[in-house]
Short mmCIF file of C-alpha atoms and ligand atoms in Angstrom, two decimals:
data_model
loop_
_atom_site.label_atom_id
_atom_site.label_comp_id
_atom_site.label_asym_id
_atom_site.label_seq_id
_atom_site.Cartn_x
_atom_site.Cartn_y
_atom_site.Cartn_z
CA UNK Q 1 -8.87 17.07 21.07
CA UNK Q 2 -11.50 14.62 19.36
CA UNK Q 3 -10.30 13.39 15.88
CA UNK Q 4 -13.05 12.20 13.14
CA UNK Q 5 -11.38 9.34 11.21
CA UNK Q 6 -12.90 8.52 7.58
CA UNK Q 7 -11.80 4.95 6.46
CA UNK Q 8 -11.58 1.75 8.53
CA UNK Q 9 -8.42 0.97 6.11
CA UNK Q 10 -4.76 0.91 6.55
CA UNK Q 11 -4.26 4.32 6.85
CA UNK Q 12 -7.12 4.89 9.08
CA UNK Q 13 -6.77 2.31 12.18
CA UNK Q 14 -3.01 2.88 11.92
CA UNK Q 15 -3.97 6.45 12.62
CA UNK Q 16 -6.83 5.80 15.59
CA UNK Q 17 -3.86 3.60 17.57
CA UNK Q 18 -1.12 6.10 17.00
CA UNK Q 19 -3.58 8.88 18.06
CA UNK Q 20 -4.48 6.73 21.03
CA UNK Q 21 -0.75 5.98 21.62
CA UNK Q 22 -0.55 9.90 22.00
CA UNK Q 23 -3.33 10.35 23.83
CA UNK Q 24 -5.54 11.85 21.05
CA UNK Q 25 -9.49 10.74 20.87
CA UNK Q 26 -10.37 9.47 17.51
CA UNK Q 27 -13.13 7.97 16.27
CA UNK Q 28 -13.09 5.58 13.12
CA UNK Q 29 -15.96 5.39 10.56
CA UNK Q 30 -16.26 2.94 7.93
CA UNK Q 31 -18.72 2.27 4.96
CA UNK Q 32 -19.05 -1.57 5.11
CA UNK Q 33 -21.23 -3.68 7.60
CA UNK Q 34 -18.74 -5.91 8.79
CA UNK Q 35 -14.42 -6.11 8.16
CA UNK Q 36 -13.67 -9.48 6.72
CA UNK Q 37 -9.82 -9.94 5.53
CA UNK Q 38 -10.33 -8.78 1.83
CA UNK Q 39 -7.81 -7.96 -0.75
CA UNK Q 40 -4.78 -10.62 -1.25
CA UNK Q 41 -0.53 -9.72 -0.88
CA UNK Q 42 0.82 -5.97 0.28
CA UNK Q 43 4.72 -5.43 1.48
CA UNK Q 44 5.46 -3.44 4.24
CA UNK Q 45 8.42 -1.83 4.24
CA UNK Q 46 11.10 -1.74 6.95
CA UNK Q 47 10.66 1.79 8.04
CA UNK Q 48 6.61 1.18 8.72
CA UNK Q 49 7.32 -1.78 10.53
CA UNK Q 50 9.21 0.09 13.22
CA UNK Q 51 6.28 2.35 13.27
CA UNK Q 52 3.90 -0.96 13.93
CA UNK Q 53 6.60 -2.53 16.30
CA UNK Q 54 6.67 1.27 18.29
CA UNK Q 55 2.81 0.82 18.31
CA UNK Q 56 3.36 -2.81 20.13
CA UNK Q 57 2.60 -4.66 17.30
CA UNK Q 58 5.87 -6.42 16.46
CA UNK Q 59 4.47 -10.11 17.45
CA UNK Q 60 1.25 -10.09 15.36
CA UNK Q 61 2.75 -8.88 12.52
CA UNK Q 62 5.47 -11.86 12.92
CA UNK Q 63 2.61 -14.36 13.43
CA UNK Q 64 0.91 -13.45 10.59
CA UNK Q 65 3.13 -12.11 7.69
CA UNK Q 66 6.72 -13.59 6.68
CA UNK Q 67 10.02 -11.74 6.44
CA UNK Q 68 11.21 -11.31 3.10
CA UNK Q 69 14.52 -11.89 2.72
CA UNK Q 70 15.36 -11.12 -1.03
CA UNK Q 71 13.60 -9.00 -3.65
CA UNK Q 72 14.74 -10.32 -7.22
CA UNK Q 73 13.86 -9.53 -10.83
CA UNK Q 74 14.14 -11.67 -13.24
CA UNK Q 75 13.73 -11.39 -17.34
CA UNK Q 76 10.66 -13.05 -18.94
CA UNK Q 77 13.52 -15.84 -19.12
CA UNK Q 78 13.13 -16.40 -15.82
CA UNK Q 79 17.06 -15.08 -15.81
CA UNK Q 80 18.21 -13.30 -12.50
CA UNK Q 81 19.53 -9.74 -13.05
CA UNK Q 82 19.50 -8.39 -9.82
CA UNK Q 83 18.75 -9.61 -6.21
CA UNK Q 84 19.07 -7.61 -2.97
CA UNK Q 85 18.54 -8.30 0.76
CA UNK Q 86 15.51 -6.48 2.24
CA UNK Q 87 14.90 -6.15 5.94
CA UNK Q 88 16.87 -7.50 8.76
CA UNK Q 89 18.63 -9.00 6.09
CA UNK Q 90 20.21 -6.42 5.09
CA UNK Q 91 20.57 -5.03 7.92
CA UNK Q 92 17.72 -2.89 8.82
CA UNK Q 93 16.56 -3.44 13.01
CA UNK Q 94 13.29 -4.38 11.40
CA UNK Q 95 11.97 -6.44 8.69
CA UNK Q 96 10.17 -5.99 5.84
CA UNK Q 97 6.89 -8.00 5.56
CA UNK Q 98 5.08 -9.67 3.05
CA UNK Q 99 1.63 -10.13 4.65
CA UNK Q 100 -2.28 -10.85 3.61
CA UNK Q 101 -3.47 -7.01 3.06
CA UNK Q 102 -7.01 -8.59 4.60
CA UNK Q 103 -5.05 -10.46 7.98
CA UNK Q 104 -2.99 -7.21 8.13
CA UNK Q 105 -6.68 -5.15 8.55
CA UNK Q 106 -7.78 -7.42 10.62
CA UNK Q 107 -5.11 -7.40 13.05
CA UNK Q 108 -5.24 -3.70 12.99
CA UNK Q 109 -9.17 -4.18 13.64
CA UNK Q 110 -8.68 -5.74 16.72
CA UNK Q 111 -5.99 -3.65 18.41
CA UNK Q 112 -8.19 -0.80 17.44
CA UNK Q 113 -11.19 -2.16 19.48
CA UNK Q 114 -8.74 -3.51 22.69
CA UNK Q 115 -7.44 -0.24 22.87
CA UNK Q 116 -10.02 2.58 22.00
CA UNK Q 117 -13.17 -0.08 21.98
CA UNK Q 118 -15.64 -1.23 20.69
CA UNK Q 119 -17.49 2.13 20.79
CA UNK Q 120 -14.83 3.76 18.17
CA UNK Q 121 -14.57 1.29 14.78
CA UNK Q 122 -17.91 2.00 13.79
CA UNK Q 123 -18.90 0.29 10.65
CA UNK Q 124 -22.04 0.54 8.42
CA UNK Q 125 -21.38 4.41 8.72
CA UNK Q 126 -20.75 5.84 5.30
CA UNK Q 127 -19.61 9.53 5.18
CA UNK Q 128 -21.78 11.70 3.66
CA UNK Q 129 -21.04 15.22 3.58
CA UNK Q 130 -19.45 17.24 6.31
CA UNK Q 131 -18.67 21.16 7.33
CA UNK Q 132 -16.23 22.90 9.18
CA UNK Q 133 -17.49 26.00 11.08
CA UNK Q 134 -13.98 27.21 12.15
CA UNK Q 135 -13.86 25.75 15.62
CA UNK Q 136 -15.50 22.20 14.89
CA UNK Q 137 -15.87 19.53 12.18
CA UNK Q 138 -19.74 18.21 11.82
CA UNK Q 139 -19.89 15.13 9.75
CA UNK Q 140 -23.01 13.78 8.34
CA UNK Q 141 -23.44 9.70 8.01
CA UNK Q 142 -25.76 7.47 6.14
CA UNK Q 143 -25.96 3.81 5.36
CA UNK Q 144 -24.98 3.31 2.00
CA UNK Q 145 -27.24 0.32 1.57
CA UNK Q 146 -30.61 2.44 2.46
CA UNK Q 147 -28.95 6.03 1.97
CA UNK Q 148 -30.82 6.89 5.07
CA UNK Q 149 -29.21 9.30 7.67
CA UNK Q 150 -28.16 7.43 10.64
CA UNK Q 151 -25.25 9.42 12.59
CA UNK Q 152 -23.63 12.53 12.85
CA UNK Q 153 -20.61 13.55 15.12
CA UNK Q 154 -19.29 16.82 16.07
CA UNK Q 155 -15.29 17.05 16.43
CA UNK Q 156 -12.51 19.08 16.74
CA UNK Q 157 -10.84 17.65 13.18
CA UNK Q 158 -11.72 15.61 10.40
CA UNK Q 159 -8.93 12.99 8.92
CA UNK Q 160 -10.07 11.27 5.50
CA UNK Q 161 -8.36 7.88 5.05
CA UNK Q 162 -11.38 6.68 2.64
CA UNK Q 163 -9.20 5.34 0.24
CA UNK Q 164 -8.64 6.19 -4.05
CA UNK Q 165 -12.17 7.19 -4.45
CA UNK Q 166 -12.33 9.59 -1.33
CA UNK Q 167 -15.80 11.06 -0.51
CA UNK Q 168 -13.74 13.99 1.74
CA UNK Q 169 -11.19 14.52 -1.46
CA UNK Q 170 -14.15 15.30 -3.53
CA UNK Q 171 -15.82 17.31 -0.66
CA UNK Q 172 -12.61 19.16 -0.20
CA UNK Q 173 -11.41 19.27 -4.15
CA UNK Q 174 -14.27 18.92 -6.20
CA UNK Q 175 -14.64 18.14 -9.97
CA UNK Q 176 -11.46 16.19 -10.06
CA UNK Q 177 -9.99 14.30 -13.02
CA UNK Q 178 -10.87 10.98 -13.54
CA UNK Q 179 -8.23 8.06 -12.53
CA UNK Q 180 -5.20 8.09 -14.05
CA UNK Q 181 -4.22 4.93 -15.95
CA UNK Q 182 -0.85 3.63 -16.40
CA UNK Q 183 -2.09 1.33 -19.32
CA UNK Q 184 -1.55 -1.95 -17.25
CA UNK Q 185 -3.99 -4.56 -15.86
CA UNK Q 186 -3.31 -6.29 -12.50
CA UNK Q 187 -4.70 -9.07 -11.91
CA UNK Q 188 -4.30 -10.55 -8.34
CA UNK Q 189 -4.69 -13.55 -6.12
CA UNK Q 190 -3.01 -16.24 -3.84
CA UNK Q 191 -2.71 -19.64 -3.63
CA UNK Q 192 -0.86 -22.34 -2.06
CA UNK Q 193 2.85 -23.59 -3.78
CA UNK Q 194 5.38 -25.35 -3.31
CA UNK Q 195 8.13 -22.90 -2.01
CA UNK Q 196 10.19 -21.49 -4.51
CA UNK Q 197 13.75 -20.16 -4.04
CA UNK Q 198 14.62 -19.31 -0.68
CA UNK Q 199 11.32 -19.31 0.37
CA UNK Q 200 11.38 -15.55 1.07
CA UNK Q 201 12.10 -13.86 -2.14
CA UNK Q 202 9.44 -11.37 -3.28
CA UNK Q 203 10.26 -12.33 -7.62
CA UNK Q 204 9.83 -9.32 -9.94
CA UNK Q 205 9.67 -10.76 -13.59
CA UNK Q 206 9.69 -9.52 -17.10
CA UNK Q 207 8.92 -6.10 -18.28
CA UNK Q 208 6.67 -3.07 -19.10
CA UNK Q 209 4.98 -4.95 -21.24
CA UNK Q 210 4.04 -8.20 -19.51
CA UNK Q 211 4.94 -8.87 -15.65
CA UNK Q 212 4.20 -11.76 -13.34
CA UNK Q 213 5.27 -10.83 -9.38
CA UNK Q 214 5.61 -13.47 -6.83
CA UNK Q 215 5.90 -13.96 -3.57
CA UNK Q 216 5.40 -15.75 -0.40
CA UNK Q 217 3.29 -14.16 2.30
CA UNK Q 218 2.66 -16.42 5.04
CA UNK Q 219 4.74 -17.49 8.23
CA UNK Q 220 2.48 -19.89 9.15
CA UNK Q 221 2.54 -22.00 5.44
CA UNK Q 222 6.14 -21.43 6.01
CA UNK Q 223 5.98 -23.46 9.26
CA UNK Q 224 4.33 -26.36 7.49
CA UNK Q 225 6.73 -26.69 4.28
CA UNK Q 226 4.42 -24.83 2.11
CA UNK Q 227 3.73 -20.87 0.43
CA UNK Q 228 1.41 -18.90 0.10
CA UNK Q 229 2.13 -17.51 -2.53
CA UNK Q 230 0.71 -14.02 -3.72
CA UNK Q 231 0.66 -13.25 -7.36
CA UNK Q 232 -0.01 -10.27 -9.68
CA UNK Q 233 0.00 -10.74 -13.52
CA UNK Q 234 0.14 -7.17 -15.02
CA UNK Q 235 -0.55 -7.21 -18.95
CA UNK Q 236 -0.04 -3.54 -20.77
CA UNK Q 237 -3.82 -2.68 -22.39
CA UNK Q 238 -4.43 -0.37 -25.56
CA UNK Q 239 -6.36 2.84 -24.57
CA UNK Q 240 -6.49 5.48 -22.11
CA UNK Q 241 -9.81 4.77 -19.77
CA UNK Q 242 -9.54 1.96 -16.90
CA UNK Q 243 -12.00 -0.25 -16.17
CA UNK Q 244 -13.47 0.13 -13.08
CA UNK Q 245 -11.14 0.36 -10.10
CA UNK Q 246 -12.98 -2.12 -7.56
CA UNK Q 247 -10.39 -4.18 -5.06
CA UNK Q 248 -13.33 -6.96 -5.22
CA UNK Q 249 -14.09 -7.56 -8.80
CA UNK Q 250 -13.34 -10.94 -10.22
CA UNK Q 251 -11.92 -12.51 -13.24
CA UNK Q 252 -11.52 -15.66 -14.72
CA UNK Q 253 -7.78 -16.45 -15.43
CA UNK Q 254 -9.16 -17.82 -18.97
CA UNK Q 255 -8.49 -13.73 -20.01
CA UNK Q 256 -4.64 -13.80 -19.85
CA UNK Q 257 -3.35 -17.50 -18.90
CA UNK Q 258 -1.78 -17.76 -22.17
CA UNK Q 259 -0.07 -14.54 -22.27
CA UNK Q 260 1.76 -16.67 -19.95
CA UNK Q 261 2.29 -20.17 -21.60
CA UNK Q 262 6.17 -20.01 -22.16
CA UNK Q 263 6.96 -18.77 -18.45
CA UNK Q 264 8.08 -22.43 -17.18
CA UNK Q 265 11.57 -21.47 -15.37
CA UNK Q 266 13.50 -24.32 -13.29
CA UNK Q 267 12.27 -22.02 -10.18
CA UNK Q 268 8.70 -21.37 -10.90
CA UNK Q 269 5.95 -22.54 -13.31
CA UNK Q 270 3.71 -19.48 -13.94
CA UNK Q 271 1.26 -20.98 -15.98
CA UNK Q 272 0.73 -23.96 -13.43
CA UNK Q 273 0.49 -21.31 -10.53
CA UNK Q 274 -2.13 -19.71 -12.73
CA UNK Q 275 -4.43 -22.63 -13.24
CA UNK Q 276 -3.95 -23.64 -9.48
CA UNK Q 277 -5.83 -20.80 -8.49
CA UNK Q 278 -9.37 -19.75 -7.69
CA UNK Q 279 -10.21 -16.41 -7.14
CA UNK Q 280 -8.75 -13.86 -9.40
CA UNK Q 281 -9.22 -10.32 -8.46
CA UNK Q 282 -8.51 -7.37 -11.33
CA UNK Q 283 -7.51 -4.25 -10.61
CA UNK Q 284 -6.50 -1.37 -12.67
CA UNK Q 285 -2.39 0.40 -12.08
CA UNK Q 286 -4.42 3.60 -11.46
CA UNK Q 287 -3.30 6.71 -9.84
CA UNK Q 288 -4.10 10.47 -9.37
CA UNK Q 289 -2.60 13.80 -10.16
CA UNK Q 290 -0.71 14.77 -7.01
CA UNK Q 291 -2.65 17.46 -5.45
CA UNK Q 292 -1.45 21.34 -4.78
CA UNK Q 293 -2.90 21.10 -1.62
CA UNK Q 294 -4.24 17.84 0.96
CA UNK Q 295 -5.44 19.98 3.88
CA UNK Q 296 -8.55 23.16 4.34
CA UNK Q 297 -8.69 24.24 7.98
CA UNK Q 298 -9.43 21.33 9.94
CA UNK Q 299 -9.36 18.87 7.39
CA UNK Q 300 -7.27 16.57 5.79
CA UNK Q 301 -6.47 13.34 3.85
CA UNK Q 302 -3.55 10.93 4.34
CA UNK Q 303 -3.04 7.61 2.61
CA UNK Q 304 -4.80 6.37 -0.88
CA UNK Q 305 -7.31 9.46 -0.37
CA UNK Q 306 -4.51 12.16 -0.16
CA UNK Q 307 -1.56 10.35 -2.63
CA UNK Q 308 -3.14 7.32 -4.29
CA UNK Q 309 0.44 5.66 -6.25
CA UNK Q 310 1.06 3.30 -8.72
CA UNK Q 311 2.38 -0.34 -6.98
CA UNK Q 312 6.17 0.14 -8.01
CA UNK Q 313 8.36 0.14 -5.37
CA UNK Q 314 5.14 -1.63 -2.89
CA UNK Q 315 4.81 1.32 -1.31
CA UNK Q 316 0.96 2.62 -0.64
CA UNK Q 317 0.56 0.13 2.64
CA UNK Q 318 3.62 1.55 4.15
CA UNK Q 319 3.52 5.24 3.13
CA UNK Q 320 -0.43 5.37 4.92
CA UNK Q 321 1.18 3.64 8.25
CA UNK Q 322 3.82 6.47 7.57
CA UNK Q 323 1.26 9.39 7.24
CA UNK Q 324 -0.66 8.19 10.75
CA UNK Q 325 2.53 8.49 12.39
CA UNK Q 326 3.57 11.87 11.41
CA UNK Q 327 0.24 13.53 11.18
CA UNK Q 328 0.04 12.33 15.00
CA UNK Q 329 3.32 13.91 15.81
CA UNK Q 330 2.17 17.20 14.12
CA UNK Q 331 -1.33 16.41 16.13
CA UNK Q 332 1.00 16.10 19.54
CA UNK Q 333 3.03 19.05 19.12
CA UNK Q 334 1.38 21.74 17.45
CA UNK Q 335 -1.27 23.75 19.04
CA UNK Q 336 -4.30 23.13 16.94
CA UNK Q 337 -5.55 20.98 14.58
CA UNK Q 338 -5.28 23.37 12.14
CA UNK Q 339 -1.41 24.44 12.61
CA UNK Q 340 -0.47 20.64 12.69
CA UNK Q 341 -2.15 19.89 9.24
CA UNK Q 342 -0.23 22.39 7.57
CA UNK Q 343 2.69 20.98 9.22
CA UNK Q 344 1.79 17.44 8.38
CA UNK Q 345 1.47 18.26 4.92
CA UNK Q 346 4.58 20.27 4.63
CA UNK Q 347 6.32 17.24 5.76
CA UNK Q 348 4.63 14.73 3.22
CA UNK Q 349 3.26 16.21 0.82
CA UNK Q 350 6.14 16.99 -1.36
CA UNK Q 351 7.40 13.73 -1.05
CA UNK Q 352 4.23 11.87 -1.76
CA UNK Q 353 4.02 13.95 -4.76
CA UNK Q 354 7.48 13.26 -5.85
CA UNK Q 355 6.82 9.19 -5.32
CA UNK Q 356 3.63 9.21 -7.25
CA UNK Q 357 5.12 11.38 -10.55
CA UNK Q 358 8.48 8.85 -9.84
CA UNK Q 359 6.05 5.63 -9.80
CA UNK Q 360 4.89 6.30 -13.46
CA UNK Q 361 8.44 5.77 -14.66
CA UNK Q 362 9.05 2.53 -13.02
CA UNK Q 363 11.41 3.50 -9.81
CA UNK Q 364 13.74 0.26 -9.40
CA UNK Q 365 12.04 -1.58 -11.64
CA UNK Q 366 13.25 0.83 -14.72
CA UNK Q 367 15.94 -1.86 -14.74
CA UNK Q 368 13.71 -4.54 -16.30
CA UNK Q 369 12.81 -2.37 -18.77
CA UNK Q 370 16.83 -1.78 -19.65
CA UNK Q 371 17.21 -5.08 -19.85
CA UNK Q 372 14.39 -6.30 -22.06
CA UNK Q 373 15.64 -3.54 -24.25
CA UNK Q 374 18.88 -4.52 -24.80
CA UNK Q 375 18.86 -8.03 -24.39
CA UNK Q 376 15.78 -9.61 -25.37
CA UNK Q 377 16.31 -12.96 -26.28
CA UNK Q 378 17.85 -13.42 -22.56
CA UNK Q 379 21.79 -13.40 -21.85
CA UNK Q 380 24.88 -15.10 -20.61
CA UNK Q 381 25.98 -13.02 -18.52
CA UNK Q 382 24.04 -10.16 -16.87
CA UNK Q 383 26.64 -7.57 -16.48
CA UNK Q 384 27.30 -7.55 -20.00
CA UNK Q 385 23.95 -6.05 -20.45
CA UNK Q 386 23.62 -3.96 -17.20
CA UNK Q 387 26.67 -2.99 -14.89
CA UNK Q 388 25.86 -3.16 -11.35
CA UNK Q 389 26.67 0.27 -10.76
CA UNK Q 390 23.78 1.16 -13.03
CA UNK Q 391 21.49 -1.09 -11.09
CA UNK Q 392 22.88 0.29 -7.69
CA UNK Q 393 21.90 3.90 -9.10
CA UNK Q 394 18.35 3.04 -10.37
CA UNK Q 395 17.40 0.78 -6.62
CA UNK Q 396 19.12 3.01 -4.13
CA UNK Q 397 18.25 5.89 -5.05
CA UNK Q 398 14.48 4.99 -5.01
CA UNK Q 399 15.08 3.64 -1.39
CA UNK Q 400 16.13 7.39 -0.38
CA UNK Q 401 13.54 8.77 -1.81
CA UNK Q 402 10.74 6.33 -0.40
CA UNK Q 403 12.39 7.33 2.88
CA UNK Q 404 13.60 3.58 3.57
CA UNK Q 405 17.03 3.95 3.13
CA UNK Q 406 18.67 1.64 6.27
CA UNK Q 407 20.75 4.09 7.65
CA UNK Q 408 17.59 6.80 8.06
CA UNK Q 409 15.55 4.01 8.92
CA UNK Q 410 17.88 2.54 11.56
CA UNK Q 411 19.01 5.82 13.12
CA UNK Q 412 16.28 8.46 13.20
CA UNK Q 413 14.60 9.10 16.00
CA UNK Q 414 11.11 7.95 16.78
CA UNK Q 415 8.19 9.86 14.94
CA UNK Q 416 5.67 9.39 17.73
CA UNK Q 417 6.24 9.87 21.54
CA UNK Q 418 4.01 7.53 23.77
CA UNK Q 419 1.63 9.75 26.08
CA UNK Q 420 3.06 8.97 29.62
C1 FAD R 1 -11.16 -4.09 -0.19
C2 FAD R 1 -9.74 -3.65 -0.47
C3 FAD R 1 -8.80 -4.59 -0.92
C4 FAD R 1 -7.49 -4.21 -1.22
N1 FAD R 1 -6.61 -5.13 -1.65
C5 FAD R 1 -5.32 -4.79 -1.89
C6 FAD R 1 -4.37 -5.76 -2.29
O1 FAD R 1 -4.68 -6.94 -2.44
N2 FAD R 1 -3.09 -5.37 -2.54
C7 FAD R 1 -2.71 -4.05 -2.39
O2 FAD R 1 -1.54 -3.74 -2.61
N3 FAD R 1 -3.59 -3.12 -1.99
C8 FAD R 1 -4.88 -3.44 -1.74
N4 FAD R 1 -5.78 -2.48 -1.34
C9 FAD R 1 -5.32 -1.09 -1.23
C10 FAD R 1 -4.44 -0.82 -0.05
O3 FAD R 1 -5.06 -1.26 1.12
C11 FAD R 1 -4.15 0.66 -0.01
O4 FAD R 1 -3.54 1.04 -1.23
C12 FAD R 1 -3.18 1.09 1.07
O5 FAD R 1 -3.15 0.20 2.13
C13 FAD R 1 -3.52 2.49 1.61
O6 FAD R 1 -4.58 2.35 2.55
P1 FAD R 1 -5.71 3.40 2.83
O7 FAD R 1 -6.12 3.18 4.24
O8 FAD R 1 -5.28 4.77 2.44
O9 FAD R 1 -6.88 2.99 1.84
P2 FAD R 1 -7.80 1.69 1.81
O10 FAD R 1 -7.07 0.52 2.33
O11 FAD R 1 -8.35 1.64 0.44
O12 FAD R 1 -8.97 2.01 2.86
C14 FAD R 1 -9.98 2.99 2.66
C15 FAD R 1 -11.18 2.63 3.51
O13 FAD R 1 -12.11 3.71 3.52
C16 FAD R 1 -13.43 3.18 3.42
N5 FAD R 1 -14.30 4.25 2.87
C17 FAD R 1 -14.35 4.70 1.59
N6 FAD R 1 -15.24 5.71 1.48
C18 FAD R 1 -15.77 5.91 2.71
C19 FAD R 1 -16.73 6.82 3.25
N7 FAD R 1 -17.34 7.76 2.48
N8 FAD R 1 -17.07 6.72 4.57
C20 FAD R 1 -16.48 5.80 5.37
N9 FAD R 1 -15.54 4.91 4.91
C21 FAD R 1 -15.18 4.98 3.61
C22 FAD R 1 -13.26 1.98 2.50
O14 FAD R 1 -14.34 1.06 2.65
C23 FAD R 1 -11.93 1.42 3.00
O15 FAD R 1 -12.09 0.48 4.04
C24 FAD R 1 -7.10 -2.83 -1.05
C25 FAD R 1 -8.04 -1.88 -0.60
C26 FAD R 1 -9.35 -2.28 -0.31
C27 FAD R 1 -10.35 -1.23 0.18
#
């Protein structure tokens, strides 16, 4: 079986080494000329990085992300309500990462090319159209600079892992709403601190309104006393219709610094982290209705281009390394292409759909919102103002849900069987 891969993302070169791993051709294609480590923080969850480890990538991810240790939030006080362990921590077999969403693609880039060469990451090839006669996948490709024809390739299924504004989605489910906006702004970067806290706590602070997450992303800053420290300010914005929803567009931080002025804790100065910084990406918290259907015949999506989320929880890096691993089981055991979409979407779908409906009312972080609410000027004592049975409820039960709960994590079996 020859696979067609769409996307030289995440959820695409996860899927071309897992296929590999079963000993499944794929081919990747990919829209832009050349990779180059673009986009600034993700988090990847405990229960995708067993997936990576299984896939024999356990030491690069070490060498380039850091284990988080802690995941705090914090009032617009800078007041702790709630911190928990995450990965090994508490006590997962794996950790969780905090890692440079560009390094991470690049490190997937080159295990891609060691293992199914050179020949198989093809870049410059934007999809164009494609059909499937019943017994093959034809895909047409053109260079998007020229929009001249340049490639096409026959196969036996097509995968589309192109991302939130998915050519094969549209192909597949035409005329679809626009973007769905949350109302909030993101605006994103990294720069070099001083470490703050442990050194390994991903901090979650303020509250629907107005939101500044931080967190350290780097082993190798680590090594030399230092953080890299990824940010995202989030500002709520009047009206319905996002601005555009590039990864790459720029800001200047002159637009929403001094939303910002009074958030100078003992443990962090926003406003200095702010005007430390260079490049400032924006981004819009944008999602899509949750699809009755991902898969036609011998096609499918997984990843953004199937069940593009909103950020809560830091979930759309790890649920795409999720999808290549089950859509590769359901490619290993079922007896076409066909049969093991449908079963790969019976498996996920529901529960991507559930995630992405659960995002929009702020999973664990609901519990910010409880607090500004009822204590707004701050507090003495935070279980006066939440009990920590409430904020067990609202956290673990996310977890479950997410499918990174330790216990399913820790004792399941593996997803993908190595071809002998
Ligand atoms: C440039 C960039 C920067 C990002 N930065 C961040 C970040 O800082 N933080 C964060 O949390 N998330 C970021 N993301 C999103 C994050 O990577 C995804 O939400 C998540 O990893 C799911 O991955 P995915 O593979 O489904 O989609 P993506 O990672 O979006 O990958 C989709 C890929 O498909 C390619 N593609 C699109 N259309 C076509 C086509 N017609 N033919 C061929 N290829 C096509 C795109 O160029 C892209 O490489 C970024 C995404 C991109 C593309």
């Amino acid at each position: 079986m020859k696979i067609i891969i769409i996307g030289g993302g995440i959820g695409g070169l996860a899927t071309a080494l897992s296929l590999h791993q079963a000993g499944i051709e794929a081919r990747v294609f990919e829209t832009v000329q050349s990779l180059t480590a673009l986009g600034v923080g993700i988090n990847i969850q405990a229960n995708a990085v067993r997936e990576l480890s299984e896939l024999g990538l356990a030491d690069e991810m070490a060498a380039t992300g850091l284990a988080t240790a802690n995941l705090g939030y914090f009032n617009k006080h800078g007041q702790e309500i709630w911190r928990e362990p995450r990965g090994r921590a508490a006590g997962y077999n794996w950790p969780q990462y905090s890692i440079h969403r560009g390094e991470f693609l690049m490190l997937l880039a080159r295990a891609v090319r060691a293992r199914l060469g050179e020949e198989n990451l093809l870049l410059g090839h934007h999809l164009e159209s494609f059909h499937d006669d019943g017994k093959q996948v034809t895909a047409h490709f053109i260079d998007r600079r020229t929009g001249e024809r340049i490639h096409t390739e026959v196969g036996d299924a097509l995968i589309g892992a192109d991302g939130i504004h998915s050519v094969v989605r549209e192909k597949l489910y035409p005329g679809q709403a626009p973007l769905h906006f949350d109302g909030m702004l993101m605006w994103r970067a990294a720069v070099e601190t001083a470490p703050f806290l442990d050194g390994r706590t991903q901090a979650i602070i303020g509250h629907q309104g107005l939101r500044f997450v931080a967190y350290p992303m780097s082993g190798q800053a680590e090594k030399n006393g230092r953080s890299m420290t990824n940010w995202i300010a989030e500002l709520r914005v009047p009206g319905d219709t996002p601005p555009r929803a590039d990864w790459n567009k720029r800001v200047d931080k002159s637009a929403f610094v001094h939303l910002y002025k009074d958030w100078k804790f003992p443990w962090l100065d926003v406003p200095a982290i702010i005007d430390a910084t260079e490049s400032i990406y924006e981004f819009p918290k944008v999602d899509r209705e949750p699809l009755a259907q991902w898969s036609q015949g011998r096609v499918t999506l997984i990843g953004d281009a199937a069940h593009p989320m909103l950020p809560t929880g830091s979930q759309a890096g790890t649920q795409a390394v999720m999808d290549s691993r089950h859509i590769t089981r359901a490619l290993q055991e079922e007896k076409n292409a066909e049969s093991a979409f449908a079963r790969f979407e019976a498996e996920r779908r529901p529960l991507m759909s559930e995630i992405t409906l659960r995002n929009r009312q702020l999973g664990p972080e609901a519990a910010m919102q409880v607090v500004e609410e009822r204590a707004p000027g701050g507090f003495k004592n935070v279980e006066d103002v939440i009990s920590k049975a409430e904020m067990e409820e609202i956290t673990g039960s996310f977890k479950k849900l997410a499918g990174f709960d330790r216990e399913q994590v820790n004792t399941r079996p593996p997803i993908v069987k190595p071809h002998a």
